Coordinates of C-alpha atoms and ligand atoms in Angstrom, one line a residue:
X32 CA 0.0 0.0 0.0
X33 CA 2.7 2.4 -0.9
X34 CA 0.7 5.8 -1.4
X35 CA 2.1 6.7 -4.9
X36 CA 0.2 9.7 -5.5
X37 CA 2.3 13.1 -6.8
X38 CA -0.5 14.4 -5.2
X39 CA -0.1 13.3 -1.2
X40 CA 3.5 14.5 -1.5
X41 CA 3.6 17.2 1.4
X42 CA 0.4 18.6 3.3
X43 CA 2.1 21.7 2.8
X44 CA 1.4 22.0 -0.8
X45 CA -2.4 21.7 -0.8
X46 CA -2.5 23.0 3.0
X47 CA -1.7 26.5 0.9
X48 CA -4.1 26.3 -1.6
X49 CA -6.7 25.3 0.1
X50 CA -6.3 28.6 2.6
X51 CA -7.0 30.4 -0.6
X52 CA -10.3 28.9 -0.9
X53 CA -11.6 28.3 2.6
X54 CA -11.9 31.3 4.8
X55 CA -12.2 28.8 7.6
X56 CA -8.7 27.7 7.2
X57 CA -7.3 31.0 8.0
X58 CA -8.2 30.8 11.4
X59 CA -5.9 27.9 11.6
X60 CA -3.5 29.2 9.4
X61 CA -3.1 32.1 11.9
X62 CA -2.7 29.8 14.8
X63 CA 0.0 28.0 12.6
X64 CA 2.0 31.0 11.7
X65 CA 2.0 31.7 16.0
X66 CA 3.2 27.9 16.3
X67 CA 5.4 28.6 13.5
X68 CA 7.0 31.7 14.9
X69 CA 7.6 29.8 18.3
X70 CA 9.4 27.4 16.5
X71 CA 11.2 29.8 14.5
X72 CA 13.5 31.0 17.3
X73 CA 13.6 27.6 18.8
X74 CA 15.9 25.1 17.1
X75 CA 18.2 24.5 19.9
X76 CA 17.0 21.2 19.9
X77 CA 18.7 20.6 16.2
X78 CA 21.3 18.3 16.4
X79 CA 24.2 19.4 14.0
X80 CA 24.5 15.4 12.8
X81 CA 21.0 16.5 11.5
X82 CA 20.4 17.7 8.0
X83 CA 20.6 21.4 8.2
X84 CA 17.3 23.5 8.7
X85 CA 17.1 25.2 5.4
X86 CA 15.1 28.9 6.4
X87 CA 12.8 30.0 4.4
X88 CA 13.7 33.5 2.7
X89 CA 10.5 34.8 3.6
X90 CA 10.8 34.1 7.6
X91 CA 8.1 31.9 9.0
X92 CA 5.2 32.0 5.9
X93 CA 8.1 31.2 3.8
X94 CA 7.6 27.4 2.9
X95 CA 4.0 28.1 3.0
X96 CA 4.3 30.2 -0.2
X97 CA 7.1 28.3 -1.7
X98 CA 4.8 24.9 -1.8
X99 CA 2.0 27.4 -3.2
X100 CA 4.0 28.5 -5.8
X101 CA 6.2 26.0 -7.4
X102 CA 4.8 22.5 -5.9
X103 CA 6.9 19.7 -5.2
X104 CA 9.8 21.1 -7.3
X105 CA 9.7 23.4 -4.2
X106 CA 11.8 20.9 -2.8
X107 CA 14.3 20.9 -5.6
X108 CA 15.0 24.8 -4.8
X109 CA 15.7 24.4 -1.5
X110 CA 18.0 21.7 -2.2
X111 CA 20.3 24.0 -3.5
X112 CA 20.7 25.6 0.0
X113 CA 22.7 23.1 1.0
X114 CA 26.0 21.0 -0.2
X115 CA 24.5 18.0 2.2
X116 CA 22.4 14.8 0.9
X117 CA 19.7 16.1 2.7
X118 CA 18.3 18.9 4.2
X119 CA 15.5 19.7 6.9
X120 CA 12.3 21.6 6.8
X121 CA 11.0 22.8 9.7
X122 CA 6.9 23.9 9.5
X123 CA 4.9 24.7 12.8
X124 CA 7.5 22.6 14.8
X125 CA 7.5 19.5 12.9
X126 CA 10.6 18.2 11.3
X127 CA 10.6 16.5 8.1
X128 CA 13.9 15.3 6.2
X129 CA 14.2 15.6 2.5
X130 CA 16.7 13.6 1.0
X131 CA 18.3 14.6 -2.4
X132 CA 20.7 12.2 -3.6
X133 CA 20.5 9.1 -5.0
X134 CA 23.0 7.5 -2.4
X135 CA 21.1 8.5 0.5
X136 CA 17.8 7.8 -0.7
X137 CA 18.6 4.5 -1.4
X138 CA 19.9 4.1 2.3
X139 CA 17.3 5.5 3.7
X140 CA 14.8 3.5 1.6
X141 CA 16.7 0.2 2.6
X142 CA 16.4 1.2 6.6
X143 CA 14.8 -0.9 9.1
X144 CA 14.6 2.2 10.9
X145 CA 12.2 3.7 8.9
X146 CA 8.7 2.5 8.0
X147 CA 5.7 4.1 6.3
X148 CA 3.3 1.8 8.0
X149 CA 3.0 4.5 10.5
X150 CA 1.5 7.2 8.3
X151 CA -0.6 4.8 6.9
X152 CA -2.0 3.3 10.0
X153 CA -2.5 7.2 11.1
X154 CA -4.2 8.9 7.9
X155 CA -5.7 6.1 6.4
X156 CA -8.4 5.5 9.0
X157 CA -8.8 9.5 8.9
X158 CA -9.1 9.6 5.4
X159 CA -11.3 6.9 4.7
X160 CA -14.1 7.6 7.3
X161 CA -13.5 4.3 8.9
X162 CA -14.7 2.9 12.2
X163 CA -12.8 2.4 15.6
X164 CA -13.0 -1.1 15.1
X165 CA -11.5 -1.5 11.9
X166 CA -8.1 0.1 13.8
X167 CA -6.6 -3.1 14.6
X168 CA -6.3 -4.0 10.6
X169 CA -4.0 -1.0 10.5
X170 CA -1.9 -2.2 13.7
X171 CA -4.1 0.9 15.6
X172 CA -4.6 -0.5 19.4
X173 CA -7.6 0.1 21.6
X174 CA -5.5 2.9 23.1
X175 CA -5.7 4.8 19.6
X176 CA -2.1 4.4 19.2
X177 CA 0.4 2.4 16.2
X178 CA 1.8 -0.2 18.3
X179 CA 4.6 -1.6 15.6
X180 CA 2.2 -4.5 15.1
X181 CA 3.0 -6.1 11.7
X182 CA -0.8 -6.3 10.4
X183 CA 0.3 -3.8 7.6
X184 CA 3.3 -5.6 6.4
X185 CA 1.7 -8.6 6.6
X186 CA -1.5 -7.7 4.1
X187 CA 1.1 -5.9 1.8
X188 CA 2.8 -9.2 1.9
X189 CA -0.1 -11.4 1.2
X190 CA -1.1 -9.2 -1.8
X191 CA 2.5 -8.8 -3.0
X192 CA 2.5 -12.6 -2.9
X193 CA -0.9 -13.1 -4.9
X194 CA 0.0 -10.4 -7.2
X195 CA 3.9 -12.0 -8.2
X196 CA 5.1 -13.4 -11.6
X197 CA 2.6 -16.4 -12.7
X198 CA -0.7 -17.1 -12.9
X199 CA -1.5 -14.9 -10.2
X200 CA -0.9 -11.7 -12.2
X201 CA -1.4 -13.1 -15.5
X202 CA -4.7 -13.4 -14.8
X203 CA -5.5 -9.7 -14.3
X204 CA -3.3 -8.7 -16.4
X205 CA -5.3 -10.5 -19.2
X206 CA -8.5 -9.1 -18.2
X207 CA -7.0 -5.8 -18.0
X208 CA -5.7 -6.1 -21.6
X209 CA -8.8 -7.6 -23.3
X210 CA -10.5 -4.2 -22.0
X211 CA -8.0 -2.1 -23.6
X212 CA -7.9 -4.5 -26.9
X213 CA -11.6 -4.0 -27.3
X214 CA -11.6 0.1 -27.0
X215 CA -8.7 -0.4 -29.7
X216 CA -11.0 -2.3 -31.5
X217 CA -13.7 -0.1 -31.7
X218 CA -12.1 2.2 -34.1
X219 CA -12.2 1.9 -37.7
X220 CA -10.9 3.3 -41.1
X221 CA -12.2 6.7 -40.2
X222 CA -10.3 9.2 -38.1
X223 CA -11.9 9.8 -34.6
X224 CA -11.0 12.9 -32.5
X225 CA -10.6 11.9 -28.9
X226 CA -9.0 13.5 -25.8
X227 CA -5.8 11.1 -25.6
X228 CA -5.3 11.4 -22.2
X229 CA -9.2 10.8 -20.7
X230 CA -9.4 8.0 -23.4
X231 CA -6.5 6.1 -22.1
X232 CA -7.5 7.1 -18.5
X233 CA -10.8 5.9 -18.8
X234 CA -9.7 2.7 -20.5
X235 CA -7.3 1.3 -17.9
X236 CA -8.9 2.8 -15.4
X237 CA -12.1 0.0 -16.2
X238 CA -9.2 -2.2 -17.4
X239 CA -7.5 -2.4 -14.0
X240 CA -10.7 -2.4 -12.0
X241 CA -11.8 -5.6 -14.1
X242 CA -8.4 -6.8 -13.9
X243 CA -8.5 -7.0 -9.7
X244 CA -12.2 -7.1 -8.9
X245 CA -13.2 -9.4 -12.4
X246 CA -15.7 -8.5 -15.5
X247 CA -18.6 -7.7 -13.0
X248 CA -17.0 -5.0 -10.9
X249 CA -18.4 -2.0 -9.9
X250 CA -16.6 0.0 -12.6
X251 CA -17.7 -1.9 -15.1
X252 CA -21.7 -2.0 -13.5
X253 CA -21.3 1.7 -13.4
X254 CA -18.9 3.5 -15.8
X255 CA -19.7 7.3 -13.6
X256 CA -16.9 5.7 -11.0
X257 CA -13.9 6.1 -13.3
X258 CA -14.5 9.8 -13.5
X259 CA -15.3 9.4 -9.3
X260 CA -11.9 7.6 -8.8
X261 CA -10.0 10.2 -10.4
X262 CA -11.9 13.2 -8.2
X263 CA -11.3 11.1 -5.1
X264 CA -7.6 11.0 -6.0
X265 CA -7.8 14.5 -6.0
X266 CA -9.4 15.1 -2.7
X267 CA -7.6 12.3 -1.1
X268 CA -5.2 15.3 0.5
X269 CA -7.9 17.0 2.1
X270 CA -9.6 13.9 3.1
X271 CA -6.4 13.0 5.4
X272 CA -6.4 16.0 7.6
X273 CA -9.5 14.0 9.2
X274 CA -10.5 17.4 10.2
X275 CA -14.3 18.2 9.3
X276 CA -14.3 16.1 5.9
X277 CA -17.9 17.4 5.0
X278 CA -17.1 21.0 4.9
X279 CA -13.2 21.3 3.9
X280 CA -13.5 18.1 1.4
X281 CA -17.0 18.1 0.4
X282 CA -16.4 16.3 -3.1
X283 CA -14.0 14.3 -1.6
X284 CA -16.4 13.1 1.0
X285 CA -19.3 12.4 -1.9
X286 CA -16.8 10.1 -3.9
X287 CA -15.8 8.3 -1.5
X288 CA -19.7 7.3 0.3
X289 CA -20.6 6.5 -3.5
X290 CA -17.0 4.1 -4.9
X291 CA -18.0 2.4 -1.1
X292 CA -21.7 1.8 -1.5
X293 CA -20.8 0.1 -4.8
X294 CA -18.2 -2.3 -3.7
X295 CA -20.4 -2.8 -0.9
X296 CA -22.8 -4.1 -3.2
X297 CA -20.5 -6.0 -5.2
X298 CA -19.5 -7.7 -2.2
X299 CA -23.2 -8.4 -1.0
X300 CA -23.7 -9.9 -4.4
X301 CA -21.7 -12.6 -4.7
X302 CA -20.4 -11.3 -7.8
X303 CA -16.7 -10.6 -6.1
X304 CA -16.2 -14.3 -6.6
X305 CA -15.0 -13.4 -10.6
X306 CA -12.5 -11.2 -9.0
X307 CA -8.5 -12.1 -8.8
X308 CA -7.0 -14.2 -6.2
X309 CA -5.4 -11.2 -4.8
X310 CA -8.6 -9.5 -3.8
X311 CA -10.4 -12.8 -2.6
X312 CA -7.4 -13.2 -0.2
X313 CA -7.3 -9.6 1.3
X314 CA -11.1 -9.9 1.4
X315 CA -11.2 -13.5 3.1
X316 CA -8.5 -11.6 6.1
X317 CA -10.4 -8.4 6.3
X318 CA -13.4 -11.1 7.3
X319 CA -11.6 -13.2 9.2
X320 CA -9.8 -10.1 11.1
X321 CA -13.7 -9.1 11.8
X322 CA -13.7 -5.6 9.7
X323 CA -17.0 -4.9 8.7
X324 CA -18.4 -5.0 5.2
X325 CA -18.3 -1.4 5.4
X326 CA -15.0 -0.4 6.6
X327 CA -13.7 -3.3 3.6
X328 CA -15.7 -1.4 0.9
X329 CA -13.9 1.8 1.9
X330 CA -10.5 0.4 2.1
X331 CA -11.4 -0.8 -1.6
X332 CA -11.9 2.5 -2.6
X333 CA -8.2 3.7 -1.5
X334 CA -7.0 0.2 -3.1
X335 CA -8.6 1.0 -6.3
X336 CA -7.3 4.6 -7.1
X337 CA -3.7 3.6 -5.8
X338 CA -3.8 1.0 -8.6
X339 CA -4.7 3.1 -11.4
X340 CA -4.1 6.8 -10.8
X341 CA -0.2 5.8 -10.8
X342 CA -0.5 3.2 -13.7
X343 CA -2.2 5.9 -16.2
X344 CA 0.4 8.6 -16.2
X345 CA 3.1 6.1 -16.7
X346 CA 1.2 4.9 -19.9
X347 CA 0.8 8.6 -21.4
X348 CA 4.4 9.3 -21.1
X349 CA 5.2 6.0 -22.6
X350 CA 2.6 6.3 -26.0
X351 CA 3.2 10.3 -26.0
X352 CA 6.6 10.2 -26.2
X353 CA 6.9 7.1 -28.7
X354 CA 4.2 9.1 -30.5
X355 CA 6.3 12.3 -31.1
X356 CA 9.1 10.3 -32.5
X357 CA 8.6 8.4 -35.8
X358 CA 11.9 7.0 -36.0
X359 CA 11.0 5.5 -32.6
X360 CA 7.8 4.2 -33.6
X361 CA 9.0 2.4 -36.8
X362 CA 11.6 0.8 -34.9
X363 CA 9.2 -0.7 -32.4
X364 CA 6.5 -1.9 -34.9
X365 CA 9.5 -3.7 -36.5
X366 CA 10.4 -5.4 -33.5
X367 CA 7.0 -6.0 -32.1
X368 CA 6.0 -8.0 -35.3
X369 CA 8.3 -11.1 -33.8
X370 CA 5.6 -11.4 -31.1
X371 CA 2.1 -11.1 -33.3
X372 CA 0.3 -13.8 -34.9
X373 CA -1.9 -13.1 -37.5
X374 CA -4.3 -15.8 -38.1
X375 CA -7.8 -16.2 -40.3
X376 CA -11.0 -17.5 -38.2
X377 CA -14.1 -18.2 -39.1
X378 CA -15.1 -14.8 -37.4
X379 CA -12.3 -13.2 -40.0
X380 CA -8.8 -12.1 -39.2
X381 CA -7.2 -11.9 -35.5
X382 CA -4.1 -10.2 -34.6
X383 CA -2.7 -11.3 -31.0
X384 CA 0.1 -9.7 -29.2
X385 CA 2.3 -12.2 -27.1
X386 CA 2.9 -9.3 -23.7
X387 CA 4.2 -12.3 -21.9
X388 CA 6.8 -12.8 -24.6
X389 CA 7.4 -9.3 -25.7
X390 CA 8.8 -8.3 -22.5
X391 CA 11.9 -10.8 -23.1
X392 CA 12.2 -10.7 -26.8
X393 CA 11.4 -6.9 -27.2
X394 CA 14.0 -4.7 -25.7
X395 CA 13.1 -1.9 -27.0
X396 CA 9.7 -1.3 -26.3
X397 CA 10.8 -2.5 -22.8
X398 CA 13.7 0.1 -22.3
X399 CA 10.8 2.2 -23.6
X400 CA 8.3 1.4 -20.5
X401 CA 11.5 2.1 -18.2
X402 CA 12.0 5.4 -19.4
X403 CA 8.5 5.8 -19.1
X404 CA 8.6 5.2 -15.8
X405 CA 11.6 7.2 -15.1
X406 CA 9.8 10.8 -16.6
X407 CA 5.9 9.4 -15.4
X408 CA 6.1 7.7 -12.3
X409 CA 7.7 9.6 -9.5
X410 CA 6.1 9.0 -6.1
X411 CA 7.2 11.1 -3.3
X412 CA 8.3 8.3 -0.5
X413 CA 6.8 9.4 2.8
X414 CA 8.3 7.6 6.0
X415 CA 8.5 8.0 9.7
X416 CA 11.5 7.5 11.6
X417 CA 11.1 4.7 14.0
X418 CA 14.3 5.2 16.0
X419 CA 17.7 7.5 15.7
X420 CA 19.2 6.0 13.1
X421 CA 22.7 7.6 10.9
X422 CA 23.0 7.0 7.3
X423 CA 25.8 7.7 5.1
X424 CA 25.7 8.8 2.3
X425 CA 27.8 6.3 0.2
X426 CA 29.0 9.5 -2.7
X427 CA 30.2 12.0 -0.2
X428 CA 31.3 9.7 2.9
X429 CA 28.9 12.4 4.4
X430 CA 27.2 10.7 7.8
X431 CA 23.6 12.0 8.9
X432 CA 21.6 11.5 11.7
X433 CA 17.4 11.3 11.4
X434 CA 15.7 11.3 14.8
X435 CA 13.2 9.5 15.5
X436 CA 9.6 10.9 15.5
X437 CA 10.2 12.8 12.2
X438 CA 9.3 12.3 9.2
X439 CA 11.5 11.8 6.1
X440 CA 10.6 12.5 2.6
X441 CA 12.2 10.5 -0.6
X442 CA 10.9 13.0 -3.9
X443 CA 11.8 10.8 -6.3
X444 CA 11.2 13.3 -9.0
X445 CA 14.8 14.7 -8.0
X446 CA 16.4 11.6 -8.6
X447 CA 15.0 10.6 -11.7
X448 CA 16.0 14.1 -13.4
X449 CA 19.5 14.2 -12.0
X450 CA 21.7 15.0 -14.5
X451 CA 25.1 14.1 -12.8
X452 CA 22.7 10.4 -12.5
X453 CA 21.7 10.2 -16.2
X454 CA 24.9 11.5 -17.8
X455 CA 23.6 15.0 -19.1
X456 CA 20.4 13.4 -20.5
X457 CA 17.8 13.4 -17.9
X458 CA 15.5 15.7 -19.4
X459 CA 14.7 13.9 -22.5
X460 CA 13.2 10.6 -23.3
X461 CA 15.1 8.1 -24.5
X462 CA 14.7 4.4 -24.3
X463 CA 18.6 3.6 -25.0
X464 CA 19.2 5.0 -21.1
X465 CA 18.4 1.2 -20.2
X466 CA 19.4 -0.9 -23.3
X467 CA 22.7 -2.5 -22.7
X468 CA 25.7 -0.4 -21.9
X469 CA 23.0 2.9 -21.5
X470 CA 23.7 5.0 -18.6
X471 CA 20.9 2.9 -16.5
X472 CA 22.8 -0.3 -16.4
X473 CA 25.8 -1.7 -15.0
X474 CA 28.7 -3.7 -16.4
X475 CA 26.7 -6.3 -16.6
X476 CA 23.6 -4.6 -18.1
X477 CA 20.9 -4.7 -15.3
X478 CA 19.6 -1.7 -14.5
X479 CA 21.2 0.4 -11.6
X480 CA 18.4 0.6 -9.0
X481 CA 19.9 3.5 -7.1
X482 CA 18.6 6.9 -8.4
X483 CA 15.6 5.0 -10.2
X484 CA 12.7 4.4 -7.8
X485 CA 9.7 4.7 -9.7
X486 CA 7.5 1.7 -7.4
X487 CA 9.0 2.8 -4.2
X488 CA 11.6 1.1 -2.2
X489 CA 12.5 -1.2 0.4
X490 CA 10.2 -3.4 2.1
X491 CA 7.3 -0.5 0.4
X492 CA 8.1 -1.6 -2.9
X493 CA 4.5 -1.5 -4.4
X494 CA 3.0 -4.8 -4.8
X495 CA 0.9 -4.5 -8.0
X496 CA 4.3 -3.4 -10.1
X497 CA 3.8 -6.3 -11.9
X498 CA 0.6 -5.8 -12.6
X499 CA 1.1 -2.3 -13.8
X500 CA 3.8 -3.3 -15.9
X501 CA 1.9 -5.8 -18.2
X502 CA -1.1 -3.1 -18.2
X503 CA 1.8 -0.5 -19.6
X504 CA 3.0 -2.6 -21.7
X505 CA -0.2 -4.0 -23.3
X506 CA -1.4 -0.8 -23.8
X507 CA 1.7 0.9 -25.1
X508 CA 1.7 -2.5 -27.9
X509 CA -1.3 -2.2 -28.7
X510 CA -2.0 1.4 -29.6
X511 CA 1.4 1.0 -31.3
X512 CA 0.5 -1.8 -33.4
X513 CA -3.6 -1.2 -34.0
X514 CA -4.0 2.9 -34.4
X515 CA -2.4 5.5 -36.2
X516 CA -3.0 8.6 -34.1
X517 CA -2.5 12.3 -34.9
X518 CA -1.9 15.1 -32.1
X519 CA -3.0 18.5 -33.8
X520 CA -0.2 20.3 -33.7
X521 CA 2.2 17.3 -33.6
X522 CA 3.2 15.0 -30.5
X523 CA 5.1 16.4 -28.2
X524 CA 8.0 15.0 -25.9
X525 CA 7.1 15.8 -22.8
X526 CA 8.8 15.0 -18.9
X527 CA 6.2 14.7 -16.6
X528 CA 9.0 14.7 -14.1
X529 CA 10.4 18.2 -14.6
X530 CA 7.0 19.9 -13.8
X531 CA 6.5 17.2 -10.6
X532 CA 2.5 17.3 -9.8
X533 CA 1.2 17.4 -13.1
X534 CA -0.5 14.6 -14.1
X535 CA -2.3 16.0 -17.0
X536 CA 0.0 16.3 -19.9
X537 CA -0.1 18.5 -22.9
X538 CA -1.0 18.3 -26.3
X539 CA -3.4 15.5 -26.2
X540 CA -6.8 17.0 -25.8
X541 CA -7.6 16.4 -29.5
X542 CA -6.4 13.5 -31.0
X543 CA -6.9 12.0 -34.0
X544 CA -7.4 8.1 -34.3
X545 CA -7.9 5.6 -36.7
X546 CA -7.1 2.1 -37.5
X547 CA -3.7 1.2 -39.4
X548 CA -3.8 1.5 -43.0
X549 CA -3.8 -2.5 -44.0
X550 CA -4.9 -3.9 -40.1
X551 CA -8.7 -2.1 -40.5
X552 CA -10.5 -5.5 -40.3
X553 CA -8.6 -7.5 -38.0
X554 CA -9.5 -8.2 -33.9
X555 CA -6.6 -7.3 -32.0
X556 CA -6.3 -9.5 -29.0
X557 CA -3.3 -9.6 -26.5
X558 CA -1.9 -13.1 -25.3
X559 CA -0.3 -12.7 -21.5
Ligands
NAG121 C1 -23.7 -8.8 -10.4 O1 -23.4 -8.9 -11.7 C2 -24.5 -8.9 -12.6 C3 -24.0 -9.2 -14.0 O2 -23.1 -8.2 -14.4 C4 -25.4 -7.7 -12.5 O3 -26.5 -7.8 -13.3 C5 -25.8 -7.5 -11.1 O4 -26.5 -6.3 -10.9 C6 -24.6 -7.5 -10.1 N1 -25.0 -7.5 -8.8 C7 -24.8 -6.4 -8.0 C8 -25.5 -6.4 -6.7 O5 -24.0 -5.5 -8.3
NAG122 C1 -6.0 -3.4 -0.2 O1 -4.6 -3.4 -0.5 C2 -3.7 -4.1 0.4 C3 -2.4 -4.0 -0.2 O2 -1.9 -2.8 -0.4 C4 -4.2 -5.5 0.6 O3 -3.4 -6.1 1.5 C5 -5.6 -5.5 1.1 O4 -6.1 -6.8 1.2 C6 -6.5 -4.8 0.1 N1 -7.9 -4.8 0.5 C7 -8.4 -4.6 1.8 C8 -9.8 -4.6 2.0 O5 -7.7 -4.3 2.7

């Protein structure tokens, strides 16, 4: 359950914005500026093993406007404040520790001494409206309080588990691919305008809802929830401060009753026994660990939007950026003709793409998801420190202490556009970064997984990456191979990573699609 979302970065961010809106958050923005003004002559207790406290250069309200204005890359400006791997910001008393370098992030994303399961068992009770009793499936005991219990690493385990390599992801995956092969399908000779980005949303947004919860899931019952997932996402911020959800997140609040209600009914229905192995399982402990039917549904609803609003962006940045370069695209139909079979039925001609075989035998389109994933998936990596712990930081020898009660944040946007990392070449996309001998890879040609952490790290490492990664793949194919598609005023490249936060990309609101010249009459069907 590693929360991927750009969006649930910092509170800080949104905290900001929302001030602008809600005149009732200024009351408490003025009692924050007091706390913050306390704290502001009181860092004695900063240990100078610590990252430094990087101030603010307008005092006290400073980070405030700095997340308002620029966003996550906030972080990236402060970061030049300092020559350390890490820095400290210090808001209303509380500590948090971003860390900048590759080096350091990997250490700190290996550490035993910091978890996420903290946060989680805090905000997602909070955001999700559960009840009391449904505390103890977040390691939450009577007393209120995270008592280090393993419940959360044990259901990320399970799922991890039912989700690996085999049957137990092939299955979804395939159900998640016939959906996108059939909205491929439904285009013909004629060109079609279409806004790229909501048309692929919507597509593996259904896909991977079909794909974990089977044909008869509530997305596919009731098409209005894809739109409902992605404006949960986007209240899913205000949602966590638990404070008042009806007035400050009011939309937020709506989504979430209705996404709940529906898997609540799936459940009641007897129709959750199409879905994958991985849900039945999480499902059959939630029972067994006595959380009610309702507090399940809502847990479903977080699940759900975890697994699709970080797959979707990854997917756009893969087909946009193939899209805007022709050389790039030939190359790739070329090499994903060794895994089609074209065959006559009695039904007419079939095309099917082997995705179980092209990730072997096609390295390109493979380097291609990669890089994908390096400009489109760039989760900011929340933990809490658990107990003092010192890191070094492998590059400068540099060795820095994290206390524990604090919280550390991993933006993996930083690392993924560093251009010391990526040899000068971070900012465009190119696929050869992680073919043999590219900058991504080592002597012997695996990729370097310091200073690329686009599923998280460490015992977070998100456990439907596998999952995601056929649903990219299928997609990226099979636009690819079925459509030819035409951007108005031309494709183009685009890193989602420099502008951290945006998920909507540019360019693509109208599209124009068609089938192939010479493939208008065939089925396209994928093979996992
Ligand atoms: C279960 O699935 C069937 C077939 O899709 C559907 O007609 C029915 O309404 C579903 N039941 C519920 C309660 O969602
Ligand atoms: C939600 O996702 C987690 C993994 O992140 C899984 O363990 C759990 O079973 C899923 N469902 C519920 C109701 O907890």
């Amino acid at each position: 359950m590693d929360i991927h979302t750009t969006s649930s970065s910092l509170p800080l961010d949104n905290l900001t914005g929302e001030a602008t809106r809600h005149s009732s958050v200024y009351v408490g923005l003025g009692f924050c500026v007091l706390l913050a003004l306390w704290h502001y002559f009181d860092v004695s207790g900063h240990d100078p093993r610590e990252p430094p406290i990087v101030k603010p250069s307008i005092p006290l309200i400073g980070h405030f406007v700095g997340f308002y204005r620029y966003g996550v890359s906030y972080m990236d400006r402060m970061r030049h404040h300092t020559s350390w791997p890490a820095y400290t910001l210090s808001v209303m008393g509380h500590k948090t520790y971003v860390v900048t370098t590759p080096g350091l992030s990997h250490a700190a994303l290996k550490s035993k001494s910091m978890s996420m399961e903290p946060l989680i068992a805090y905000v997602a009770p909070k955001m999700l409206g559960l009840s009391k009793d449904a505390g103890h499936h977040f390691g939450i005991d009577h007393t209120g309080f995270y008592n280090g219990s393993p419940a959360l690493r044990e259901r990320r385990e399970e799922f991890g588990h039912a989700l690996a390599p085999g049957p137990g992801v092939n299955l979804p995956g395939q159900m998640c691919s016939d959906v996108v092969a059939e909205a491929v399908n439904a285009f013909d000779a004629e060109w079609a305008t279409r806004d790229f980005y909501q048309w692929l949303r919507d597509v593996i947004t259904l896909g991977t809802a079909n794909g974990l919860y089977g044909p008869r899931s509530p997305v596919a019952l009731d098409k209005s929830i894809i739109e409902d997932i992605w404006t949960f996402d986007e209240n899913q911020l205000r949602l966590s401060w638990g404070f008042l959800p009806n007035l400050i997140a009011p939309t937020g609040v709506r989504t979430l009753n209705k996404i709940s209600k529906a898997f609540e009914q799936f459940f009641q229905s007897g129709n959750e026994s199409f879905a994958s192995d991985a849900v039945k399982l999480g499902i059959t402990t939630a029972r067994k660990m006595d959380v009610s039917i309702e507090d399940y549904s809502r847990i479903e609803v977080f699940n759900v939007s975890v697994a699709t609003v970080n797959t979707v962006p990854t997917a756009v940045a893969m087909i946009q950026n193939i899209l805007a370069n022709s050389n790039l695209l030939q190359a790739l139909r070329k090499e994903l003709e060794s895994v089609l079979t074209v065959k006559e039925t009695p039904d007419g001609r079939q095309a099917e793409l082997d995705i179980g075989r092209a990730e072997t035998e096609c390295p390109l389109l493979h380097a291609c998801y990669q890089e994908a994933l390096r400009i489109g998936s760039t989760p900011t990596c929340n933990r809490a420190v658990l107990e003092d712990v010192v890191l070094t930081d492998p590059d400068t020898g540099r060795e820095v202490l994290f206390k524990k009660g604090w919280r550390v944040s991993i933006p993996t946007f930083l690392l993924h556009n560093r251009d010391t990392f990526w040899g000068g070449d971070a900012e465009t996309f190119g696929p050869e970064k992680f073919l043999p001998g590219g900058i991504a890879t080592d002597s012997k040609g695996k990729v370097k997984t310091q200073g690329f952490v686009p599923y998280g790290g460490g015992a977070h490492l998100c456990p439907g990456r596998h999952l995601a990664k056929m649903e990219i793949l299928a997609s990226g194919a099979l636009v690819i191979m079925a459509l030819d598609c035409e951007a108005e005023n031309g494709f183009v490249t685009q890193n989602y990573a420099l502008n951290a936060g945006a998920k909507k990309p540019i360019g693509l609101d109208n599209v124009k699609m068609r089938r192939r010249p010479g493939w208008e009459d065939v089925e396209w069907k994928v093979k996992i």
